[in-house]
Coordinates of C-alpha atoms in Angstrom, one line a residue:
X1 CA 0.1 0.2 0.2
X2 CA 1.0 3.4 -0.9
X3 CA 2.0 5.0 2.2
X4 CA -0.1 8.2 1.3
X5 CA -3.0 6.2 0.4
X6 CA -5.8 5.6 2.9
X7 CA -9.0 3.3 2.5
X8 CA -12.1 5.1 2.1
X9 CA -13.0 3.2 6.6
X10 CA -9.2 4.2 7.8
X11 CA -10.2 7.6 6.6
X12 CA -13.8 7.2 9.0
X13 CA -15.4 6.4 5.3
X14 CA -18.0 3.8 5.6
X15 CA -20.7 3.4 4.1
X16 CA -24.3 1.8 4.8
X17 CA -24.9 -0.4 7.1
X18 CA -24.7 -4.3 6.9
X19 CA -20.1 -4.7 8.1
X20 CA -17.6 -5.8 5.6
X21 CA -15.7 -9.3 5.9
X22 CA -12.0 -9.9 7.3
X23 CA -11.0 -8.6 4.3
X24 CA -13.4 -5.5 2.9
X25 CA -13.7 -7.5 -0.8
X26 CA -14.2 -9.9 -3.9
X27 CA -12.4 -12.6 -2.4
X28 CA -14.3 -13.1 0.8
X29 CA -16.6 -14.6 -0.2
X30 CA -14.9 -18.0 -0.2
X31 CA -12.8 -19.1 -3.5
X32 CA -12.7 -15.9 -5.5
X33 CA -9.5 -14.6 -7.0
X34 CA -8.1 -11.9 -8.4
X35 CA -4.7 -11.6 -10.1
X36 CA -4.1 -8.4 -11.5
X37 CA -0.9 -7.4 -14.5
X38 CA -0.1 -3.2 -14.4
X39 CA 1.5 -1.9 -18.0
X40 CA 3.9 1.1 -17.2
X41 CA 6.2 1.2 -20.5
X42 CA 7.8 4.2 -22.1
X43 CA 6.5 7.7 -21.8
X44 CA 2.4 6.4 -22.4
X45 CA 1.8 3.4 -21.8
X46 CA -0.4 3.0 -18.2
X47 CA -2.6 1.0 -19.1
X48 CA -3.6 -3.5 -17.3
X49 CA -4.7 -6.5 -17.2
X50 CA -7.3 -8.0 -13.8
X51 CA -8.8 -10.9 -13.9
X52 CA -11.4 -12.9 -11.5
X53 CA -11.9 -16.0 -11.3
X54 CA -15.0 -17.8 -8.8
X55 CA -13.4 -21.3 -7.9
X56 CA -10.4 -23.2 -8.2
X57 CA -12.5 -25.8 -10.5
X58 CA -12.3 -25.4 -14.3
X59 CA -14.7 -22.3 -14.5
X60 CA -15.9 -24.1 -18.0
X61 CA -16.7 -27.6 -16.6
X62 CA -18.1 -26.3 -12.7
X63 CA -20.2 -23.4 -14.3
X64 CA -21.0 -20.6 -11.7
X65 CA -25.2 -19.2 -11.8
X66 CA -24.5 -15.6 -13.4
X67 CA -26.5 -12.4 -14.8
X68 CA -25.9 -9.6 -15.9
X69 CA -27.1 -6.2 -16.2
X70 CA -26.1 -2.3 -18.1
X71 CA -28.1 0.9 -17.0
X72 CA -26.3 2.6 -20.2
X73 CA -24.4 -0.5 -22.8
X74 CA -21.9 2.2 -24.6
X75 CA -19.4 -0.1 -23.7
X76 CA -17.1 -3.1 -25.5
X77 CA -18.1 -5.6 -23.0
X78 CA -17.4 -9.7 -24.6
X79 CA -19.5 -12.5 -24.5
X80 CA -23.2 -10.7 -22.7
X81 CA -25.3 -12.1 -25.0
X82 CA -24.6 -15.8 -24.4
X83 CA -23.6 -15.2 -20.9
X84 CA -27.8 -13.0 -20.8
X85 CA -29.5 -16.3 -22.7
X86 CA -27.6 -20.0 -21.3
X87 CA -26.9 -17.2 -17.1
X88 CA -24.0 -19.1 -16.7
X89 CA -20.7 -18.6 -16.4
X90 CA -18.1 -20.7 -18.1
X91 CA -14.1 -18.3 -17.9
X92 CA -12.7 -16.4 -15.5
X93 CA -13.6 -13.0 -16.1
X94 CA -10.7 -10.6 -17.6
X95 CA -11.1 -7.0 -16.5
X96 CA -8.5 -4.0 -19.4
X97 CA -8.7 -1.3 -21.7
X98 CA -11.6 -1.4 -24.7
X99 CA -8.9 -1.5 -27.4
X100 CA -7.1 -5.1 -25.9
X101 CA -10.2 -6.6 -24.8
X102 CA -10.1 -8.7 -28.3
X103 CA -6.2 -10.3 -27.8
X104 CA -8.5 -10.7 -24.0
X105 CA -10.4 -12.9 -26.6
X106 CA -8.1 -14.6 -26.9
X107 CA -6.0 -15.3 -24.3
X108 CA -9.8 -16.9 -21.8
X109 CA -10.4 -18.8 -25.1
X110 CA -6.4 -20.4 -25.1
X111 CA -6.2 -20.6 -21.7
X112 CA -9.8 -22.7 -21.2
X113 CA -8.7 -25.0 -23.8
X114 CA -5.6 -25.1 -22.0
X115 CA -7.5 -26.6 -19.4
X116 CA -7.6 -29.9 -17.9
X117 CA -10.9 -31.9 -18.9
X118 CA -11.0 -29.4 -21.9
X119 CA -9.6 -31.3 -24.6
X120 CA -12.9 -32.2 -26.6
X121 CA -13.9 -28.0 -26.6
X122 CA -15.1 -26.7 -29.3
X123 CA -16.6 -23.2 -27.8
X124 CA -15.6 -21.2 -25.8
X125 CA -17.7 -18.3 -23.9
X126 CA -14.9 -15.7 -23.4
X127 CA -16.2 -13.3 -20.4
X128 CA -13.9 -9.2 -21.0
X129 CA -14.9 -6.4 -19.4
X130 CA -13.1 -3.1 -20.6
X131 CA -12.5 1.0 -19.5
X132 CA -11.5 3.1 -22.3
X133 CA -8.1 4.6 -19.9
X134 CA -7.4 6.2 -23.2
X135 CA -7.2 9.7 -21.5
X136 CA -3.5 8.6 -19.0
X137 CA -3.2 5.2 -21.7
X138 CA -1.7 5.7 -24.8
X139 CA -4.4 3.1 -25.8
X140 CA -3.5 2.7 -29.7
X141 CA 0.0 1.9 -28.5
X142 CA -2.0 -1.5 -27.5
X143 CA 0.4 -1.5 -24.6
X144 CA -1.6 -4.6 -22.9
X145 CA -0.7 -8.1 -24.9
X146 CA -1.7 -11.4 -24.2
X147 CA 2.2 -12.1 -21.6
X148 CA -0.3 -9.6 -19.2
X149 CA -2.8 -11.9 -19.9
X150 CA -1.9 -14.8 -19.6
X151 CA 0.0 -13.6 -16.7
X152 CA -2.4 -12.1 -14.4
X153 CA -4.8 -15.7 -15.1
X154 CA -1.5 -16.8 -14.1
X155 CA -1.0 -15.4 -10.6
X156 CA -4.9 -14.7 -8.7
X157 CA -5.3 -16.1 -6.4
X158 CA -7.0 -15.2 -2.4
X159 CA -6.5 -12.2 -0.5
X160 CA -5.7 -8.6 -0.6
X161 CA -6.8 -7.3 -3.2
X162 CA -4.4 -4.3 -4.5
X163 CA -6.3 -1.1 -5.3
X164 CA -5.9 2.0 -7.1
X165 CA -3.7 2.6 -9.8
X166 CA -2.7 -1.3 -10.5
X167 CA -4.0 -3.6 -13.1
X168 CA -7.1 -2.3 -15.3
X169 CA -7.8 0.7 -13.1
X170 CA -4.1 1.2 -14.0
X171 CA -4.8 4.7 -16.5
X172 CA -8.2 5.0 -15.2
X173 CA -10.0 8.0 -14.7
X174 CA -13.1 8.9 -11.9
X175 CA -15.6 12.7 -11.0
X176 CA -11.9 14.2 -12.3
X177 CA -9.1 12.3 -11.0
X178 CA -7.7 9.0 -10.2
X179 CA -9.1 5.8 -10.5
X180 CA -9.0 2.9 -10.2
X181 CA -9.8 -0.5 -9.2
X182 CA -12.2 -1.1 -6.0
X183 CA -13.5 -3.5 -3.5
X184 CA -15.4 -4.1 -0.3
X185 CA -17.3 -6.3 1.0
X186 CA -20.0 -6.8 3.6
X187 CA -21.5 -10.4 5.0
X188 CA -25.2 -10.9 6.5
X189 CA -26.0 -12.5 10.2
X190 CA -27.1 -14.8 10.8
X191 CA -30.3 -14.1 11.1
X192 CA -31.0 -12.3 7.3
X193 CA -29.1 -15.9 5.5
X194 CA -25.0 -15.5 6.8
X195 CA -23.9 -14.8 3.3
X196 CA -21.2 -12.3 1.6
X197 CA -21.3 -10.2 -0.8
X198 CA -17.7 -9.3 -2.5
X199 CA -17.7 -6.7 -5.2
X200 CA -14.8 -5.0 -7.8
X201 CA -14.8 -2.3 -9.9
X202 CA -12.7 -1.3 -12.5
X203 CA -13.7 2.7 -11.8
X204 CA -13.2 5.3 -15.3
X205 CA -16.4 7.4 -14.6
X206 CA -17.4 10.7 -13.3
X207 CA -20.5 13.3 -12.6
X208 CA -19.9 14.7 -8.9
X209 CA -18.4 13.3 -7.2
X210 CA -20.3 11.4 -3.2
X211 CA -17.9 10.0 -0.1
X212 CA -20.6 8.3 1.7
X213 CA -23.1 11.4 1.3
X214 CA -21.1 14.3 1.3
X215 CA -20.7 16.1 -1.6
X216 CA -16.3 15.8 -2.4
X217 CA -17.1 17.0 -5.5
X218 CA -18.8 19.4 -5.1
X219 CA -16.9 20.5 -2.3
X220 CA -13.8 20.0 -3.7
X221 CA -14.7 22.6 -6.8
X222 CA -13.9 19.8 -9.2
X223 CA -17.6 18.0 -10.7
X224 CA -18.9 17.8 -13.5
X225 CA -21.5 20.6 -15.9
X226 CA -19.2 22.5 -12.8
X227 CA -19.6 25.9 -14.5
X228 CA -17.7 28.5 -13.0
X229 CA -14.7 26.5 -12.3
X230 CA -11.5 26.0 -13.9
X231 CA -10.9 23.0 -14.2
X232 CA -14.6 21.4 -15.4
X233 CA -15.1 17.1 -14.7
X234 CA -15.4 15.0 -17.2
X235 CA -18.7 12.4 -17.1
X236 CA -18.3 10.4 -19.5
X237 CA -16.1 6.8 -19.2
X238 CA -17.1 3.6 -17.8
X239 CA -17.8 1.6 -14.5
X240 CA -17.5 -2.3 -14.7
X241 CA -18.1 -3.9 -11.1
X242 CA -18.0 -8.0 -11.0
X243 CA -20.2 -8.8 -7.8
X244 CA -19.5 -12.7 -6.5
X245 CA -21.6 -13.6 -3.7
X246 CA -21.3 -17.1 -1.7
X247 CA -26.0 -17.4 -1.4
X248 CA -27.5 -19.9 -4.0
X249 CA -29.2 -17.8 -6.2
X250 CA -30.4 -18.1 -9.0
X251 CA -29.5 -16.3 -12.9
X252 CA -32.6 -14.3 -12.4
X253 CA -32.0 -13.8 -9.4
X254 CA -28.0 -12.3 -10.4
X255 CA -29.3 -10.8 -13.2
X256 CA -31.0 -9.2 -10.3
X257 CA -28.6 -8.8 -8.2
X258 CA -26.1 -7.0 -10.6
X259 CA -29.3 -3.8 -11.2
X260 CA -28.6 -2.6 -7.2
X261 CA -24.8 -2.5 -8.6
X262 CA -26.2 0.4 -10.0
X263 CA -27.6 1.7 -7.2
X264 CA -24.0 2.0 -5.4
X265 CA -23.0 3.8 -8.6
X266 CA -25.6 5.9 -8.7
X267 CA -24.6 7.1 -4.6
X268 CA -21.4 7.7 -5.6
X269 CA -22.8 10.8 -7.8
X270 CA -22.7 9.1 -11.1
X271 CA -24.0 11.2 -14.3
X272 CA -24.4 7.5 -16.8
X273 CA -23.6 10.5 -19.1
X274 CA -24.4 9.2 -22.8
X275 CA -20.3 8.1 -23.5
X276 CA -20.5 5.7 -19.9
X277 CA -20.6 2.6 -20.4
X278 CA -22.1 1.2 -16.8
X279 CA -22.5 -2.9 -16.9
X280 CA -22.4 -5.0 -13.7
X281 CA -21.4 -8.8 -13.7
X282 CA -23.3 -10.9 -10.1
X283 CA -22.2 -14.8 -10.3
X284 CA -23.0 -17.0 -7.3
X285 CA -20.3 -20.0 -5.8
X286 CA -22.2 -21.6 -3.2
X287 CA -22.2 -25.6 -4.3
X288 CA -25.4 -26.2 -4.5
X289 CA -25.3 -24.2 -6.8
X290 CA -22.7 -24.5 -9.4
X291 CA -23.0 -26.5 -13.0
X292 CA -21.2 -29.3 -11.8
X293 CA -20.4 -31.7 -15.7
X294 CA -23.2 -34.4 -13.3
X295 CA -25.5 -32.3 -13.4
X296 CA -25.6 -30.8 -16.8
X297 CA -25.8 -34.3 -18.2
X298 CA -30.4 -34.4 -17.5
X299 CA -32.2 -32.4 -15.2
X300 CA -30.7 -31.0 -11.9
X301 CA -31.9 -29.3 -9.1
X302 CA -30.8 -26.4 -8.1
X303 CA -30.4 -24.4 -4.9
X304 CA -32.4 -20.9 -4.9
X305 CA -32.9 -18.4 -1.9
X306 CA -36.0 -17.3 -2.5
X307 CA -37.4 -13.9 -4.0
X308 CA -38.9 -12.7 -0.9
X309 CA -36.1 -13.0 0.8
X310 CA -33.5 -11.7 -1.2
X311 CA -33.8 -7.8 -0.3
X312 CA -31.1 -8.0 2.3
X313 CA -28.3 -8.9 0.0
X314 CA -29.3 -6.3 -2.7
X315 CA -28.7 -4.0 -0.4
X316 CA -24.8 -5.9 0.4
X317 CA -24.6 -5.5 -3.0
X318 CA -24.8 -1.6 -3.7
X319 CA -23.2 -0.9 -0.2
X320 CA -20.4 -3.5 -1.3
X321 CA -20.1 -1.6 -4.8
X322 CA -19.9 2.5 -3.1
X323 CA -17.5 1.7 -0.7
X324 CA -15.2 0.1 -3.2
X325 CA -15.8 3.3 -6.1
X326 CA -14.5 5.0 -2.4
X327 CA -11.8 2.9 -2.1
X328 CA -10.6 2.5 -5.5
X329 CA -10.4 6.8 -5.6
X330 CA -8.7 6.8 -2.6
X331 CA -6.0 3.9 -2.8
X332 CA -5.3 5.0 -6.5
X333 CA -1.7 7.2 -7.1
X334 CA -0.8 10.3 -9.3
X335 CA -0.6 8.4 -12.8
X336 CA 1.9 10.8 -15.9
X337 CA 2.0 10.0 -19.1
X338 CA 2.8 11.8 -22.0
X339 CA 0.8 11.5 -25.8
X340 CA 1.7 12.4 -28.5
X341 CA 3.3 14.8 -27.4
X342 CA 1.4 16.1 -24.3
X343 CA 2.2 15.6 -20.7
X344 CA -1.4 14.7 -19.3
X345 CA -1.4 13.3 -15.5
X346 CA -4.4 12.3 -13.1
X347 CA -4.0 13.6 -10.0
X348 CA -5.1 11.7 -7.0
X349 CA -8.4 12.1 -4.9
X350 CA -5.8 14.8 -2.1
X351 CA -7.4 13.2 0.7
X352 CA -6.0 16.2 3.8
X353 CA -9.2 17.6 1.7
X354 CA -11.8 14.6 2.3
X355 CA -10.5 14.6 6.4
X356 CA -11.5 17.6 6.4
X357 CA -14.4 17.6 5.1
X358 CA -15.7 14.2 6.7
X359 CA -14.2 15.6 10.2
X360 CA -16.7 19.6 9.5
X361 CA -19.7 16.4 9.2
X362 CA -18.5 15.5 13.0
X363 CA -19.2 18.9 14.2

């Protein structure tokens, strides 16, 4: 962790009512693994890859139920239509920049075909999310290659998740400040099922930043449509949210869960602008929900949490998503590059000024 950066809770920001898991990360959902590769090269390449694996098994043979939701579909997410049609993930999820989506699909296909037990596989639905990091990254230089994509998959593991200017968040911006990768989790009390919900975000969008109810963007004078300040924030960009849960949810209810992620994005002050691609994918890892080869061989029964008990999971998804965005911003470090001979800087959110705003709330 950079010495001058802190997670949102360390600043006194704790949105919502449910507590986080031990790591306050998507990896609080048992089995979920994350791998990240940061690509910084030359004057202008500032990008990377983030890989999310749902469990430690072969994801093609042991498929997890999943749902996807697009709040605004200005994006290049791969694999969406089959995910919607079948309601399941059969590969890991890769996040990267817009012009690396094709290479990421190739990497997932190669990785899947190479897994033991997949020798006869002839079709792979690779799922890849993206945001356009071209404001800080020389995106036309195509800095993400096959090696980086393979490495992100290979190093994926449990435990703490690096945040801020790393992986697929290396070159992203959010609310006029340096954005990045952020994560958080929530754990329901036993009376509500005791399930965990984890979120990981690739934050690259704009609006008027709100942090745990505090209008930080307006107070710092940097926000979309701020017509009378010297430096305005851009509303365009994108955000990808990945939700994981150990609750036994059907793909239908996972699609509903994915929609609730956008409540968390809205709470951060998102503009949901015309040029912003706002996507959420949700999957479930409960053992009785996984679609194993044996279950897919014929008629099968799957555990499914009832509709009238799912609302607390919706709340947890929104809360975890909101805090994941805050962590992306508070952990991001300043990134500088030169594109086309022009120096560009994505400045880190000034935590000292945020701390002052938080302190004033207590008075």
